[in-house]
Short mmCIF file of C-alpha atoms in Angstrom, two decimals:
data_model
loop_
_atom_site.label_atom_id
_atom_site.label_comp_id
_atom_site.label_asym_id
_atom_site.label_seq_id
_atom_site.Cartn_x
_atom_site.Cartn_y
_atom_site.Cartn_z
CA UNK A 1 6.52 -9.47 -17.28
CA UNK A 2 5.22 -7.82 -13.89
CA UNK A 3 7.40 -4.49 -12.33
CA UNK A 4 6.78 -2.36 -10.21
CA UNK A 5 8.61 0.94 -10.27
CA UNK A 6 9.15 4.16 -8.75
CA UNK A 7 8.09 7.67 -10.06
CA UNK A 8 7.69 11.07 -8.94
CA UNK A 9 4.64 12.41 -9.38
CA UNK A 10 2.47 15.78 -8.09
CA UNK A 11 1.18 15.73 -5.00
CA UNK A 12 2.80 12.31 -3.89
CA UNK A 13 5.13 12.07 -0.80
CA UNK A 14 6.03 8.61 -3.37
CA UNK A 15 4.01 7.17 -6.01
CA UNK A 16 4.60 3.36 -8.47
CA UNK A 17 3.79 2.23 -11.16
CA UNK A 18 2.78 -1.51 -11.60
CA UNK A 19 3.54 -2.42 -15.41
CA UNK A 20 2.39 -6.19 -16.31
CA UNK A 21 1.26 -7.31 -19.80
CA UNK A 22 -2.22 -5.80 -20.02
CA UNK A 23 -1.20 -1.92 -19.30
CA UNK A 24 0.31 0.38 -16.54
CA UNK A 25 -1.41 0.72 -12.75
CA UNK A 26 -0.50 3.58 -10.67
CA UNK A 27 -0.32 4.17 -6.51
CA UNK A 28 1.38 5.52 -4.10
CA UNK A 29 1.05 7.56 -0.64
CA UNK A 30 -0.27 10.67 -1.21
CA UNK A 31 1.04 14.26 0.87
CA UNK A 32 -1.63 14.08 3.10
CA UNK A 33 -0.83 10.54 4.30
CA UNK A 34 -3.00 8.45 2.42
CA UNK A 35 -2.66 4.98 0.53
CA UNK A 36 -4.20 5.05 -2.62
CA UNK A 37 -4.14 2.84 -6.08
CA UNK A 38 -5.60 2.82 -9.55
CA UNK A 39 -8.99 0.79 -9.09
CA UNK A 40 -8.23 -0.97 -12.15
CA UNK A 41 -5.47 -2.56 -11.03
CA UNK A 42 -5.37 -6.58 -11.05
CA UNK A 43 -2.23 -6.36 -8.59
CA UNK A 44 -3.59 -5.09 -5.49
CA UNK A 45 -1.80 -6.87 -3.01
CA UNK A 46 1.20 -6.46 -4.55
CA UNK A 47 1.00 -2.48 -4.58
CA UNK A 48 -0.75 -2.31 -0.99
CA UNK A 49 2.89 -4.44 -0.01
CA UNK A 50 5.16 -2.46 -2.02
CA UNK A 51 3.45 0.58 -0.48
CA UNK A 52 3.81 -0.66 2.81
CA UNK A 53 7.08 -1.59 2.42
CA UNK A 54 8.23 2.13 1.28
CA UNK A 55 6.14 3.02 4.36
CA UNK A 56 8.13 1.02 6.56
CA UNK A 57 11.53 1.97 5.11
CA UNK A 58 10.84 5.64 5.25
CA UNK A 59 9.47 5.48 8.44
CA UNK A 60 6.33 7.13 7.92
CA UNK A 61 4.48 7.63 11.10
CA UNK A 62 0.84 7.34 10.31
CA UNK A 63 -1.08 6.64 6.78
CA UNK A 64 -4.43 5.71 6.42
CA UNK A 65 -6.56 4.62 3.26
CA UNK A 66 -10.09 3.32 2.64
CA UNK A 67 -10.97 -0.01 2.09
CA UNK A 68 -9.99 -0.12 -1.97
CA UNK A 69 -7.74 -3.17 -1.71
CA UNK A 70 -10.38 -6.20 -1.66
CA UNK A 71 -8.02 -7.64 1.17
CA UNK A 72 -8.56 -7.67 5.22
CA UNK A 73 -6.76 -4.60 5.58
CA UNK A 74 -6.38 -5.33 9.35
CA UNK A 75 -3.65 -8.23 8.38
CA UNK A 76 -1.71 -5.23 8.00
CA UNK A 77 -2.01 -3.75 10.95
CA UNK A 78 -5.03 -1.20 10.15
CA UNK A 79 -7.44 -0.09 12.33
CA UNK A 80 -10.91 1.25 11.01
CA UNK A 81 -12.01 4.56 12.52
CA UNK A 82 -15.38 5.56 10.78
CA UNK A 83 -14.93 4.00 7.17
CA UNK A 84 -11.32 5.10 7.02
CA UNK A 85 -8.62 2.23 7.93
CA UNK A 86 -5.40 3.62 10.02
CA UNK A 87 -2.12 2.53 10.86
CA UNK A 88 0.99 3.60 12.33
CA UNK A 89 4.29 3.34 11.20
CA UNK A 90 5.01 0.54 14.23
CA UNK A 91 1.75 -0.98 13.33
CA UNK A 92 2.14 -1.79 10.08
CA UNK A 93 3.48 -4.88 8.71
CA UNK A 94 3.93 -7.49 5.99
CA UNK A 95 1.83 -10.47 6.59
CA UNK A 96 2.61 -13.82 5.32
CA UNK A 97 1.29 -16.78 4.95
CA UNK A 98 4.39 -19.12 5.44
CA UNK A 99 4.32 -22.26 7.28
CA UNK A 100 6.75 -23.45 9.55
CA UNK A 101 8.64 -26.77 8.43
CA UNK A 102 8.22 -29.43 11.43
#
């Protein structure tokens, strides 16, 4: 089974954990404005999106991260500004890969 929960934590504006079958992952937005996750964790995308979505929600103007993720982070409406990747809160977004039915 796969969750992905909220906790507080020290030093986090928000932080989650990502539980699946093999152990616990942690990540979360830190008080200086940055995106960060365990680098063990097999879920990646799914914490980058859950991040992004609390991001979104909370209206967070500007968060930034480095390139940790192993995914374009520019589908998500980064920028990269000397080896740091940037967004702002009306940048980001939620990609998908959905087609449209005829």
């Amino acid at each position: 089974m796969l969750s992905v929960l909220l906790r507080k934590k020290e030093g986090f504006a928000f932080y989650f954990v990502l539980q699946d079958d093999a152990g616990s992952y942690g990540g979360g937005l830190t008080q200086e404005g940055r995106l960060v996750c365990e680098r063990e964790c097999p879920q990646k995308e799914l914490m980058l999106r859950t991040l992004i979505n609390k991001c979104k929600n909370d209206f967070v103007k500007e968060v930034f991260s480095e390139d940790i993720w192993g995914l374009p982070l520019e589908r998500f409406g980064f920028t990269e500004e000397n080896g740091l990747y940037r967004s702002s809160w009306e940048a980001l977004r939620l990609p998908h890969d959905c087609k449209e039915a005829p």
